[in-house]
Amino acid sequence: MIRSPNLLYRLHIDAPLLGAVLVTAALGLVVLYSAADQSIDKVMQQGLRILLGLTCMVAIAQVPPRRLARWAPALYVLGTFMLVLVLFIGHGRGATRWLDFGVVRFQPSEIMKLAVPLTVAGFMADKVLPPTLKTTALALAVVGVPAFLIIDQPDLGTAILVSASGLFVLFFSGVSWRFIRNAVLAGIVALPGFWFTMHDYQQQRVRTLFDPSQDPLGTGYHIIQASIAVGSGGISGKGWLNGTQSHLEFIPERATDFIFAVYCEEFGFLGVLILLVAYSLVLVRGMRIALEAQEMFGRLTAASLTMTLFIYIFVNMGMVSGALPVVGVPLPMVSYGGTSFVTILTSFGILMSIHTHRKFIAET
Amino acid sequence: MSRRGLKRLPALKDANRERRLFANRVLVAGVGMVVLIGLVLARLVFLQVVNHDHYTTLSHENRLKILPLPPPRGLIYSRDGTLLAENRPSFALTAVPENVPDMEAALHELRGMLNLSDDELEQFRKQLRYSRRFEGVTLKGDLTPEELATFAINRFRLPGFAVEAGLARHYPQGEAFAHVVGYVGRISETDLQTIDQSNYAATTHTGKMGVEKSREQVLHGRVGYQKVEVNAQGRILRVVERTPPTPGSDIYLTLDAGLQAEAIAALGNYRGAVVVTDPNTGEILAFVSKPSYDPNAFVNGISRALYRDLSTSPDRPLFNRALQGQYPPGSTVKPLVALAGLQYNVRSADKTTWCPGWYSLPNDSHQYRDWLKTGHGPTNMKFSIAHSCDVYYYTLAHELGIRRLHEMLARFGLGSITGVDIPGEAAGLLPSPEWKKRARKQPWYPGETLIVGIGQGYMLSTPLQLAYATGIVATRGEALIPHFLGQIENPVTEETISPDIYRRPRVELANPRYWDEVIAGMDEVVNGATGTAHKTSLGAPVRFAGKTGTAQVYGIAQGEKAKTTGVPEHLQDHALFIAFAPVDAPQIAISVVVEHGGGGSKTAAPIARRLIDHYFKGAAVSTASFAPHAEHEAPPAPVPADSPAPAAAESAPTPTEEPDPHD
């Protein structure tokens, strides 16, 4: 029994999670300074974004989980509506991801990264678990609609993250293994069909994954150069600001999606282990919050958001080290760029809300 | 921590079972995460530990950088070989920051020398911050010869600054072809999403409008690259290997530069559009929208002030009238309505309708007026086309009904895009009861059918559509899709590719003689003694057929120039004329739309005549009596009404001149 929660707890902030996030973000700023060619401007900008993200995190942590569950469907409908809107009036003829509201340019798919797991979790929490086939099918539809709208933009990376966040809720709600197995088998059968719906550039990315030399100026170049950066880093790395691959501009997008290559080159395998420890602290804390949640909604949301964060980490590290195709997923809390950072910190805010709004029986 | 405080869940839910199930899944997820991270770690061990030496060697030898080389963009020519789009050497002033001892002082000096704007300086300072000390940063692109000279003289005082040469797109014909050729512009963030980024690695510009946009893939070519050796600081030491870029292919358009120039001159100061096609192939020979704009202004980013001027000008120079201008076709639609009457057996060619000058629907007192108040009297089909009798077409449209009318006009492409090969085409509007219900939420009134019969009301068509429909009539049913792409030529091998010609299914009529009846009417418009455009035929090099049209101006346009005649110009009707020549074996189909030009016979028909003269000029020269610029003021030809044509036109030899050297 927690008798007198400390100040942070009363502010609905979970200290262990906050600590782990700050450690990871600090590592991120250190490597960003190197990746951005020692531009203090960029580091300051990223710092401001972290502050913005932390503000969002603290703000959302004040909202009790039940209210989140109540708001989620509305947020989901709004987000889907905006995704449809993007199809028609979005910015950019090729890839339309942004809505322009005059002052703010806005990417509705980011909303869906939170709205989808919250909505599906809210939906599942009321049902008898494990879910029936009908419930599962409905939940799949809720995940599928925004996922296809986002693939259509086209933004494969975000589509993967959004659908993963929803599917994990299903997984944690206890969908039967038989169903999962059948779904995976169906997926494998449908794979060739999916191939033909992919955009040319996406097909190209998969092809060059298997033969990077096919495209020495484009994606293949990314993969080859990133592998050299990672490999030449060795066990202990070349040292901060000493990465030749990074500083001679062999690594494209080295401050954003490929920042992990710079990290590997300069800090080596040991550095990677440190980063993984930092991430593990976040993941373990997230799962613990899920296990300690008192209501099904909280459990499903917390577990799904934690797993989504893991997917970020896994996909990004996988693509930088050449084990997965390049799909444009940032390294969470490290890659330069604002939107994903704010979304991730907001999802931590939700975890904190779940954890700090638990009810305790007073000792009367 | 106590668990007793759990909220009571619905009876059917077994909270303990669910919690166990959930904990079980968390365990599985945990194992999954460990396994997957293990895979990533294994990959990293493979790269960083096992193969570390290999990659270290690669990284040390990674002094070879691959620099992309831009392919030169294909050139664009007209069919007669006039250059429409070329690549000119252009010079940019760049600075290598580490070689500039005092940047601010240098900028201060250059500012006066090159008239640098605050915007340009701001842009440059921004770039400076993000670039490396030993790499050139562009201060000003596309220097004029004067600027080059000024800089050359002062260069000794400006260490670290240099002039770099490149290629820039240039349109030597300026605004004459702007609405067809379009222009290129800097690759924008949104372009980046659609283009093949490795092929465009060195390319700075991409097609934004017109042929430049629609044929981007042909014009661009393939990127080349060179491997260069760099030192540890990244400076280029030498070129190791060079794969030259594959230049983009050259394009010959179907446009004839002479005919285009003639059409521009013939339109004079009017706003409007002219389209000339070869109805046998679908080739577009002239395509003019006036006024036009200078595409060169867009290549390196148009200045905000100039763009504002262009886009807010009441003349709307950026608006492609020939492609996107939607005008009521007016009486030019009458030959098609007549064809519908024949096709559906509603009207035979010799049946006469009495025209008292107005028409009323049964049980309706509203009078639909003819343009001729006194009426045309007994009117058969040929006469109805030649004199553009409205009452004849009110009656015919009423008897046909909107459905059959709609069906026939749609077969001539009205209401749908022609499929021309530049982007942005407008579809016009061919109204139907379904359309009105959908768009206006109103039922269709019988009176509206009458108005469609004379090409007014809701009906809208583009000049390109009118030329297409005219071509179908001229060739008695051949529906060739109009296009600009004449030929593609590989500049290296000089191999040429002629693109396929696309045609829609022939417009078949129940009896092929129906074509003759309507064409006879269009012939009479021009060559009859009293046809609405009979003045136009005098001294023509070939016998041609046509139809005048006048489109009422509905909304008040923005132009504010008043004309001396008393009626303000912007309230005058649009003048239309469609034509094809020669009548027997058509080689060209023409549509002319003159905004606020008054009547079709007065302003539009003489323009078509000038184009026919130009196209068949070999013939025109041989008939010595012909005076090029006075024909529309000439008195009507003194020929009897039943005579088919003026003597001059009849004696003209059949033109055989083929203006296309590439086919």
mmCIF file of N, CA and C in Angstrom, chain A residues 41 66 92 94-95 125-130 171-175 177 215-218 225 227-228 230-232 234-235 238 244-245 247-250 264 268-269 272 276 287 290 292 294 296 299 303 307 310 314 317 321 358 361, chain B residues 1 3-7 12-13 17-19 21-23 25-26 28-29 33 36-37 40-41 43-45 47-49 52 55-56 58-59 62-66 68 129-130 132 135 189-190 193-194 198 223 225 231-234:
data_model
loop_
_atom_site.group_PDB
_atom_site.id
_atom_site.type_symbol
_atom_site.label_atom_id
_atom_site.label_comp_id
_atom_site.label_asym_id
_atom_site.label_seq_id
_atom_site.Cartn_x
_atom_site.Cartn_y
_atom_site.Cartn_z
ATOM 1 N N ASP A 41 22.633 24.362 -33.320
ATOM 2 C CA ASP A 41 21.264 24.772 -33.673
ATOM 3 C C ASP A 41 20.315 23.588 -33.659
ATOM 4 N N ARG A 66 -10.065 6.156 -17.831
ATOM 5 C CA ARG A 66 -11.438 5.964 -18.314
ATOM 6 C C ARG A 66 -11.869 7.051 -19.250
ATOM 7 N N GLY A 92 1.013 17.889 -51.300
ATOM 8 C CA GLY A 92 1.922 17.046 -52.048
ATOM 9 C C GLY A 92 1.111 16.128 -52.933
ATOM 10 N N GLY A 94 2.411 13.581 -54.729
ATOM 11 C CA GLY A 94 2.888 12.211 -54.701
ATOM 12 C C GLY A 94 2.536 11.551 -53.385
ATOM 13 N N ALA A 95 3.091 12.067 -52.312
ATOM 14 C CA ALA A 95 2.799 11.508 -51.010
ATOM 15 C C ALA A 95 2.102 12.582 -50.201
ATOM 16 N N ALA A 125 -11.914 -4.114 -23.938
ATOM 17 C CA ALA A 125 -11.970 -4.192 -22.475
ATOM 18 C C ALA A 125 -13.367 -4.555 -21.991
ATOM 19 N N ASP A 126 -14.400 -4.147 -22.755
ATOM 20 C CA ASP A 126 -15.778 -4.440 -22.329
ATOM 21 C C ASP A 126 -16.200 -5.858 -22.651
ATOM 22 N N LYS A 127 -15.457 -6.496 -23.556
ATOM 23 C CA LYS A 127 -15.880 -7.816 -24.018
ATOM 24 C C LYS A 127 -15.356 -8.917 -23.091
ATOM 25 N N VAL A 128 -16.003 -10.062 -23.208
ATOM 26 C CA VAL A 128 -15.489 -11.238 -22.513
ATOM 27 C C VAL A 128 -14.237 -11.693 -23.261
ATOM 28 N N LEU A 129 -13.186 -11.931 -22.522
ATOM 29 C CA LEU A 129 -11.935 -12.322 -23.167
ATOM 30 C C LEU A 129 -11.639 -13.781 -22.847
ATOM 31 N N PRO A 130 -11.023 -14.525 -23.696
ATOM 32 C CA PRO A 130 -10.570 -14.140 -25.031
ATOM 33 C C PRO A 130 -11.727 -13.800 -25.963
ATOM 34 N N PHE A 171 -3.633 -9.160 -29.643
ATOM 35 C CA PHE A 171 -2.779 -10.222 -29.135
ATOM 36 C C PHE A 171 -2.887 -10.326 -27.623
ATOM 37 N N PHE A 172 -2.791 -9.164 -26.962
ATOM 38 C CA PHE A 172 -2.806 -9.192 -25.495
ATOM 39 C C PHE A 172 -4.181 -9.517 -24.944
ATOM 40 N N SER A 173 -5.215 -9.297 -25.739
ATOM 41 C CA SER A 173 -6.550 -9.631 -25.239
ATOM 42 C C SER A 173 -6.820 -11.122 -25.362
ATOM 43 N N GLY A 174 -5.859 -11.857 -25.901
ATOM 44 C CA GLY A 174 -5.964 -13.305 -25.843
ATOM 45 C C GLY A 174 -6.559 -13.978 -27.059
ATOM 46 N N VAL A 175 -6.442 -13.350 -28.208
ATOM 47 C CA VAL A 175 -6.892 -14.010 -29.434
ATOM 48 C C VAL A 175 -6.204 -15.378 -29.524
ATOM 49 N N TRP A 177 -4.344 -18.811 -30.339
ATOM 50 C CA TRP A 177 -3.137 -19.072 -31.121
ATOM 51 C C TRP A 177 -3.485 -19.617 -32.487
ATOM 52 N N ASP A 215 21.415 -0.782 -56.892
ATOM 53 C CA ASP A 215 21.034 0.626 -56.897
ATOM 54 C C ASP A 215 22.089 1.420 -56.135
ATOM 55 N N PRO A 216 23.280 1.563 -56.732
ATOM 56 C CA PRO A 216 24.401 2.111 -55.967
ATOM 57 C C PRO A 216 24.211 3.569 -55.564
ATOM 58 N N LEU A 217 23.250 4.270 -56.185
ATOM 59 C CA LEU A 217 23.063 5.676 -55.816
ATOM 60 C C LEU A 217 21.906 5.868 -54.849
ATOM 61 N N GLY A 218 21.016 4.907 -54.790
ATOM 62 C CA GLY A 218 19.812 5.107 -53.989
ATOM 63 C C GLY A 218 19.824 4.281 -52.724
ATOM 64 N N GLN A 225 26.539 1.646 -47.225
ATOM 65 C CA GLN A 225 27.293 2.590 -46.413
ATOM 66 C C GLN A 225 26.951 2.449 -44.930
ATOM 67 N N SER A 227 26.054 -0.313 -43.454
ATOM 68 C CA SER A 227 26.721 -1.524 -42.972
ATOM 69 C C SER A 227 28.197 -1.257 -42.693
ATOM 70 N N ILE A 228 28.828 -0.503 -43.595
ATOM 71 C CA ILE A 228 30.248 -0.191 -43.375
ATOM 72 C C ILE A 228 30.410 0.608 -42.084
ATOM 73 N N VAL A 230 28.441 0.680 -39.442
ATOM 74 C CA VAL A 230 28.204 -0.157 -38.274
ATOM 75 C C VAL A 230 29.387 -1.099 -38.052
ATOM 76 N N GLY A 231 29.802 -1.783 -39.128
ATOM 77 C CA GLY A 231 30.875 -2.773 -39.004
ATOM 78 C C GLY A 231 32.188 -2.164 -38.579
ATOM 79 N N SER A 232 32.523 -0.997 -39.160
ATOM 80 C CA SER A 232 33.829 -0.417 -38.840
ATOM 81 C C SER A 232 33.857 0.159 -37.418
ATOM 82 N N GLY A 234 33.148 -1.505 -34.804
ATOM 83 C CA GLY A 234 33.765 -2.534 -33.963
ATOM 84 C C GLY A 234 33.152 -2.590 -32.574
ATOM 85 N N ILE A 235 33.945 -3.106 -31.628
ATOM 86 C CA ILE A 235 33.407 -3.304 -30.295
ATOM 87 C C ILE A 235 33.324 -1.992 -29.522
ATOM 88 N N LYS A 238 34.629 4.231 -32.903
ATOM 89 C CA LYS A 238 35.725 5.115 -33.299
ATOM 90 C C LYS A 238 35.803 6.332 -32.396
ATOM 91 N N THR A 244 34.214 8.388 -39.426
ATOM 92 C CA THR A 244 34.551 8.890 -40.766
ATOM 93 C C THR A 244 33.386 8.701 -41.721
ATOM 94 N N GLN A 245 32.706 7.583 -41.600
ATOM 95 C CA GLN A 245 31.568 7.342 -42.474
ATOM 96 C C GLN A 245 30.534 8.468 -42.338
ATOM 97 N N HIS A 247 30.991 11.573 -40.968
ATOM 98 C CA HIS A 247 31.397 12.951 -41.208
ATOM 99 C C HIS A 247 31.840 13.210 -42.630
ATOM 100 N N LEU A 248 32.114 12.150 -43.373
ATOM 101 C CA LEU A 248 32.413 12.354 -44.793
ATOM 102 C C LEU A 248 31.149 12.195 -45.623
ATOM 103 N N GLU A 249 30.006 12.215 -44.941
ATOM 104 C CA GLU A 249 28.714 12.202 -45.616
ATOM 105 C C GLU A 249 28.491 10.951 -46.439
ATOM 106 N N PHE A 250 28.980 9.821 -45.940
ATOM 107 C CA PHE A 250 28.679 8.585 -46.640
ATOM 108 C C PHE A 250 27.310 8.052 -46.235
ATOM 109 N N CYS A 264 26.400 3.532 -33.972
ATOM 110 C CA CYS A 264 27.193 2.297 -33.992
ATOM 111 C C CYS A 264 28.646 2.577 -34.360
ATOM 112 N N GLY A 268 30.338 1.946 -31.080
ATOM 113 C CA GLY A 268 30.630 0.522 -31.158
ATOM 114 C C GLY A 268 29.568 -0.356 -30.520
ATOM 115 N N PHE A 269 29.899 -1.643 -30.445
ATOM 116 C CA PHE A 269 28.970 -2.629 -29.915
ATOM 117 C C PHE A 269 28.637 -2.354 -28.451
ATOM 118 N N VAL A 272 26.092 0.251 -28.242
ATOM 119 C CA VAL A 272 24.775 -0.292 -28.581
ATOM 120 C C VAL A 272 24.177 -0.967 -27.356
ATOM 121 N N LEU A 276 20.719 -0.190 -25.607
ATOM 122 C CA LEU A 276 19.694 -1.214 -25.424
ATOM 123 C C LEU A 276 19.271 -1.321 -23.965
ATOM 124 N N MET A 287 5.927 -2.624 -19.490
ATOM 125 C CA MET A 287 5.255 -3.905 -19.291
ATOM 126 C C MET A 287 4.827 -4.079 -17.837
ATOM 127 N N ALA A 290 1.742 -2.301 -17.344
ATOM 128 C CA ALA A 290 0.643 -3.076 -17.922
ATOM 129 C C ALA A 290 0.190 -4.160 -16.959
ATOM 130 N N GLU A 292 0.520 -4.273 -13.755
ATOM 131 C CA GLU A 292 -0.036 -3.775 -12.504
ATOM 132 C C GLU A 292 -1.333 -3.010 -12.695
ATOM 133 N N GLN A 294 -5.137 -2.080 -13.163
ATOM 134 C CA GLN A 294 -6.258 -2.735 -12.497
ATOM 135 C C GLN A 294 -7.387 -3.071 -13.453
ATOM 136 N N MET A 296 -8.818 -3.870 -17.519
ATOM 137 C CA MET A 296 -8.391 -4.458 -18.780
ATOM 138 C C MET A 296 -7.959 -3.371 -19.776
ATOM 139 N N ARG A 299 -4.459 -2.336 -19.061
ATOM 140 C CA ARG A 299 -3.506 -3.400 -19.388
ATOM 141 C C ARG A 299 -3.231 -3.439 -20.887
ATOM 142 N N ALA A 303 0.314 -2.368 -22.562
ATOM 143 C CA ALA A 303 1.122 -3.401 -23.197
ATOM 144 C C ALA A 303 1.299 -3.112 -24.675
ATOM 145 N N MET A 307 4.771 -2.383 -26.680
ATOM 146 C CA MET A 307 5.219 -3.222 -27.791
ATOM 147 C C MET A 307 5.437 -2.396 -29.056
ATOM 148 N N PHE A 310 8.674 -0.989 -28.951
ATOM 149 C CA PHE A 310 9.662 -2.009 -29.282
ATOM 150 C C PHE A 310 9.769 -2.185 -30.805
ATOM 151 N N PHE A 314 13.064 -2.139 -32.977
ATOM 152 C CA PHE A 314 13.478 -3.315 -33.732
ATOM 153 C C PHE A 314 13.571 -3.008 -35.226
ATOM 154 N N MET A 317 16.565 -0.496 -35.972
ATOM 155 C CA MET A 317 17.882 -1.133 -35.861
ATOM 156 C C MET A 317 18.040 -2.188 -36.948
ATOM 157 N N SER A 321 20.974 -1.945 -39.775
ATOM 158 C CA SER A 321 22.016 -2.967 -39.834
ATOM 159 C C SER A 321 21.816 -3.898 -41.026
ATOM 160 N N ARG A 358 -4.455 4.525 -10.449
ATOM 161 C CA ARG A 358 -5.005 3.327 -9.820
ATOM 162 C C ARG A 358 -5.663 3.702 -8.502
ATOM 163 N N ILE A 361 -7.495 1.117 -1.687
ATOM 164 C CA ILE A 361 -8.476 1.154 -0.606
ATOM 165 C C ILE A 361 -7.830 1.792 0.617
ATOM 166 N N MET B 1 0.961 -4.618 -2.453
ATOM 167 C CA MET B 1 -0.105 -3.780 -2.981
ATOM 168 C C MET B 1 -1.405 -4.575 -3.038
ATOM 169 N N ARG B 3 -5.004 -5.960 -4.061
ATOM 170 C CA ARG B 3 -5.740 -6.206 -5.291
ATOM 171 C C ARG B 3 -7.246 -6.198 -5.041
ATOM 172 N N ARG B 4 -7.608 -6.031 -3.782
ATOM 173 C CA ARG B 4 -9.022 -6.189 -3.480
ATOM 174 C C ARG B 4 -9.850 -5.042 -4.020
ATOM 175 N N GLY B 5 -9.211 -3.993 -4.351
ATOM 176 C CA GLY B 5 -9.942 -2.815 -4.782
ATOM 177 C C GLY B 5 -10.386 -2.847 -6.230
ATOM 178 N N LEU B 6 -10.148 -3.950 -6.889
ATOM 179 C CA LEU B 6 -10.520 -4.023 -8.304
ATOM 180 C C LEU B 6 -11.985 -3.711 -8.514
ATOM 181 N N LYS B 7 -12.236 -2.994 -9.542
ATOM 182 C CA LYS B 7 -13.628 -2.669 -9.873
ATOM 183 C C LYS B 7 -14.344 -3.965 -10.228
ATOM 184 N N LEU B 12 -20.348 -11.893 -16.534
ATOM 185 C CA LEU B 12 -19.845 -12.900 -17.448
ATOM 186 C C LEU B 12 -18.330 -12.911 -17.510
ATOM 187 N N LYS B 13 -17.746 -11.763 -17.201
ATOM 188 C CA LYS B 13 -16.297 -11.688 -17.309
ATOM 189 C C LYS B 13 -15.650 -12.361 -16.111
ATOM 190 N N ARG B 17 -9.410 -15.056 -14.703
ATOM 191 C CA ARG B 17 -8.993 -15.784 -15.899
ATOM 192 C C ARG B 17 -8.382 -14.806 -16.902
ATOM 193 N N GLU B 18 -9.042 -13.670 -17.040
ATOM 194 C CA GLU B 18 -8.543 -12.680 -17.997
ATOM 195 C C GLU B 18 -7.168 -12.175 -17.598
ATOM 196 N N ARG B 19 -6.982 -11.992 -16.279
ATOM 197 C CA ARG B 19 -5.685 -11.474 -15.853
ATOM 198 C C ARG B 19 -4.592 -12.508 -16.100
ATOM 199 N N LEU B 21 -4.684 -14.826 -18.415
ATOM 200 C CA LEU B 21 -4.487 -14.860 -19.864
ATOM 201 C C LEU B 21 -3.566 -13.726 -20.299
ATOM 202 N N PHE B 22 -3.837 -12.530 -19.744
ATOM 203 C CA PHE B 22 -3.055 -11.354 -20.114
ATOM 204 C C PHE B 22 -1.595 -11.526 -19.695
ATOM 205 N N ALA B 23 -1.409 -11.992 -18.444
ATOM 206 C CA ALA B 23 -0.042 -12.161 -17.944
ATOM 207 C C ALA B 23 0.710 -13.160 -18.825
ATOM 208 N N ARG B 25 0.185 -13.672 -21.980
ATOM 209 C CA ARG B 25 0.549 -13.028 -23.241
ATOM 210 C C ARG B 25 1.738 -12.084 -23.063
ATOM 211 N N VAL B 26 1.776 -11.399 -21.924
ATOM 212 C CA VAL B 26 2.918 -10.506 -21.656
ATOM 213 C C VAL B 26 4.206 -11.313 -21.624
ATOM 214 N N VAL B 28 4.772 -14.124 -23.229
ATOM 215 C CA VAL B 28 5.106 -14.467 -24.614
ATOM 216 C C VAL B 28 5.743 -13.270 -25.309
ATOM 217 N N ALA B 29 5.129 -12.076 -25.100
ATOM 218 C CA ALA B 29 5.655 -10.870 -25.740
ATOM 219 C C ALA B 29 7.080 -10.602 -25.280
ATOM 220 N N MET B 33 10.298 -10.308 -27.586
ATOM 221 C CA MET B 33 11.199 -9.157 -27.658
ATOM 222 C C MET B 33 12.650 -9.591 -27.489
ATOM 223 N N LEU B 36 13.822 -11.267 -30.710
ATOM 224 C CA LEU B 36 14.032 -10.338 -31.826
ATOM 225 C C LEU B 36 15.244 -9.452 -31.583
ATOM 226 N N ILE B 37 15.366 -8.930 -30.355
ATOM 227 C CA ILE B 37 16.545 -8.119 -30.063
ATOM 228 C C ILE B 37 17.805 -8.977 -30.201
ATOM 229 N N VAL B 40 18.799 -8.926 -33.763
ATOM 230 C CA VAL B 40 19.481 -7.676 -34.120
ATOM 231 C C VAL B 40 20.908 -7.702 -33.557
ATOM 232 N N LEU B 41 21.022 -8.154 -32.309
ATOM 233 C CA LEU B 41 22.358 -8.209 -31.705
ATOM 234 C C LEU B 41 23.260 -9.161 -32.483
ATOM 235 N N ARG B 43 23.095 -9.820 -35.607
ATOM 236 C CA ARG B 43 23.484 -9.111 -36.822
ATOM 237 C C ARG B 43 24.597 -8.115 -36.504
ATOM 238 N N LEU B 44 24.461 -7.411 -35.371
ATOM 239 C CA LEU B 44 25.474 -6.427 -35.012
ATOM 240 C C LEU B 44 26.800 -7.102 -34.669
ATOM 241 N N VAL B 45 26.710 -8.247 -33.992
ATOM 242 C CA VAL B 45 27.947 -8.983 -33.702
ATOM 243 C C VAL B 45 28.613 -9.396 -35.005
ATOM 244 N N LEU B 47 28.413 -7.889 -37.868
ATOM 245 C CA LEU B 47 29.025 -6.732 -38.522
ATOM 246 C C LEU B 47 30.188 -6.178 -37.713
ATOM 247 N N GLN B 48 29.993 -6.045 -36.389
ATOM 248 C CA GLN B 48 30.944 -5.258 -35.605
ATOM 249 C C GLN B 48 32.061 -6.093 -34.999
ATOM 250 N N VAL B 49 31.801 -7.369 -34.790
ATOM 251 C CA VAL B 49 32.837 -8.188 -34.168
ATOM 252 C C VAL B 49 33.459 -9.134 -35.197
ATOM 253 N N HIS B 52 34.496 -7.151 -38.379
ATOM 254 C CA HIS B 52 34.963 -5.796 -38.081
ATOM 255 C C HIS B 52 36.160 -5.400 -38.955
ATOM 256 N N TYR B 55 35.137 -4.559 -42.513
ATOM 257 C CA TYR B 55 34.472 -3.263 -42.661
ATOM 258 C C TYR B 55 35.418 -2.113 -42.330
ATOM 259 N N THR B 56 36.366 -2.353 -41.436
ATOM 260 C CA THR B 56 37.355 -1.302 -41.169
ATOM 261 C C THR B 56 38.150 -1.000 -42.429
ATOM 262 N N LEU B 58 37.138 -1.541 -45.488
ATOM 263 C CA LEU B 58 36.227 -0.841 -46.398
ATOM 264 C C LEU B 58 36.109 0.628 -46.028
ATOM 265 N N SER B 59 36.033 0.872 -44.721
ATOM 266 C CA SER B 59 35.863 2.248 -44.280
ATOM 267 C C SER B 59 37.117 3.074 -44.568
ATOM 268 N N ASN B 62 37.222 3.712 -48.041
ATOM 269 C CA ASN B 62 36.044 4.454 -48.453
ATOM 270 C C ASN B 62 36.415 5.901 -48.714
ATOM 271 N N ARG B 63 37.418 6.026 -49.523
ATOM 272 C CA ARG B 63 37.791 7.364 -49.960
ATOM 273 C C ARG B 63 37.139 7.625 -51.301
ATOM 274 N N LEU B 64 36.431 6.600 -51.776
ATOM 275 C CA LEU B 64 35.774 6.751 -53.059
ATOM 276 C C LEU B 64 34.342 7.174 -52.815
ATOM 277 N N LYS B 65 34.034 8.332 -53.315
ATOM 278 C CA LYS B 65 32.659 8.797 -53.192
ATOM 279 C C LYS B 65 32.003 8.718 -54.556
ATOM 280 N N ILE B 66 30.739 8.453 -54.541
ATOM 281 C CA ILE B 66 30.009 8.421 -55.800
ATOM 282 C C ILE B 66 29.251 9.727 -55.948
ATOM 283 N N PRO B 68 26.741 11.847 -58.309
ATOM 284 C CA PRO B 68 25.844 11.711 -59.463
ATOM 285 C C PRO B 68 26.072 12.823 -60.486
ATOM 286 N N ARG B 129 25.156 28.038 -42.959
ATOM 287 C CA ARG B 129 25.169 27.389 -41.655
ATOM 288 C C ARG B 129 25.125 25.866 -41.774
ATOM 289 N N TYR B 130 24.467 25.390 -42.842
ATOM 290 C CA TYR B 130 24.285 23.948 -42.963
ATOM 291 C C TYR B 130 25.318 23.292 -43.876
ATOM 292 N N ARG B 132 29.428 22.670 -45.412
ATOM 293 C CA ARG B 132 30.760 22.513 -44.847
ATOM 294 C C ARG B 132 31.707 23.555 -45.394
ATOM 295 N N GLU B 135 33.074 23.415 -49.086
ATOM 296 C CA GLU B 135 32.180 23.157 -50.206
ATOM 297 C C GLU B 135 31.510 24.427 -50.701
ATOM 298 N N GLU B 189 9.500 19.584 -52.617
ATOM 299 C CA GLU B 189 9.453 18.498 -51.643
ATOM 300 C C GLU B 189 8.420 17.448 -52.061
ATOM 301 N N THR B 190 7.328 17.927 -52.651
ATOM 302 C CA THR B 190 6.289 16.979 -53.055
ATOM 303 C C THR B 190 6.713 16.203 -54.302
ATOM 304 N N GLN B 193 8.560 12.961 -53.604
ATOM 305 C CA GLN B 193 7.859 11.748 -53.199
ATOM 306 C C GLN B 193 7.531 10.860 -54.396
ATOM 307 N N THR B 194 7.414 11.446 -55.574
ATOM 308 C CA THR B 194 6.983 10.633 -56.715
ATOM 309 C C THR B 194 8.132 10.235 -57.621
ATOM 310 N N SER B 198 17.001 8.062 -56.974
ATOM 311 C CA SER B 198 18.390 7.863 -57.388
ATOM 312 C C SER B 198 18.594 8.351 -58.812
ATOM 313 N N VAL B 223 20.558 9.127 -64.947
ATOM 314 C CA VAL B 223 21.663 9.752 -64.231
ATOM 315 C C VAL B 223 22.961 8.969 -64.483
ATOM 316 N N TYR B 225 27.210 8.664 -63.075
ATOM 317 C CA TYR B 225 27.924 9.041 -61.864
ATOM 318 C C TYR B 225 29.421 8.892 -62.040
ATOM 319 N N ASN B 231 40.028 12.871 -49.836
ATOM 320 C CA ASN B 231 40.958 12.660 -48.729
ATOM 321 C C ASN B 231 40.175 12.572 -47.426
ATOM 322 N N ALA B 232 40.886 12.471 -46.320
ATOM 323 C CA ALA B 232 40.213 12.219 -45.053
ATOM 324 C C ALA B 232 39.265 13.343 -44.672
ATOM 325 N N GLN B 233 39.475 14.536 -45.224
ATOM 326 C CA GLN B 233 38.545 15.625 -44.929
ATOM 327 C C GLN B 233 37.414 15.702 -45.952
ATOM 328 N N GLY B 234 37.477 14.810 -46.929
ATOM 329 C CA GLY B 234 36.399 14.780 -47.894
ATOM 330 C C GLY B 234 36.638 15.623 -49.128
#
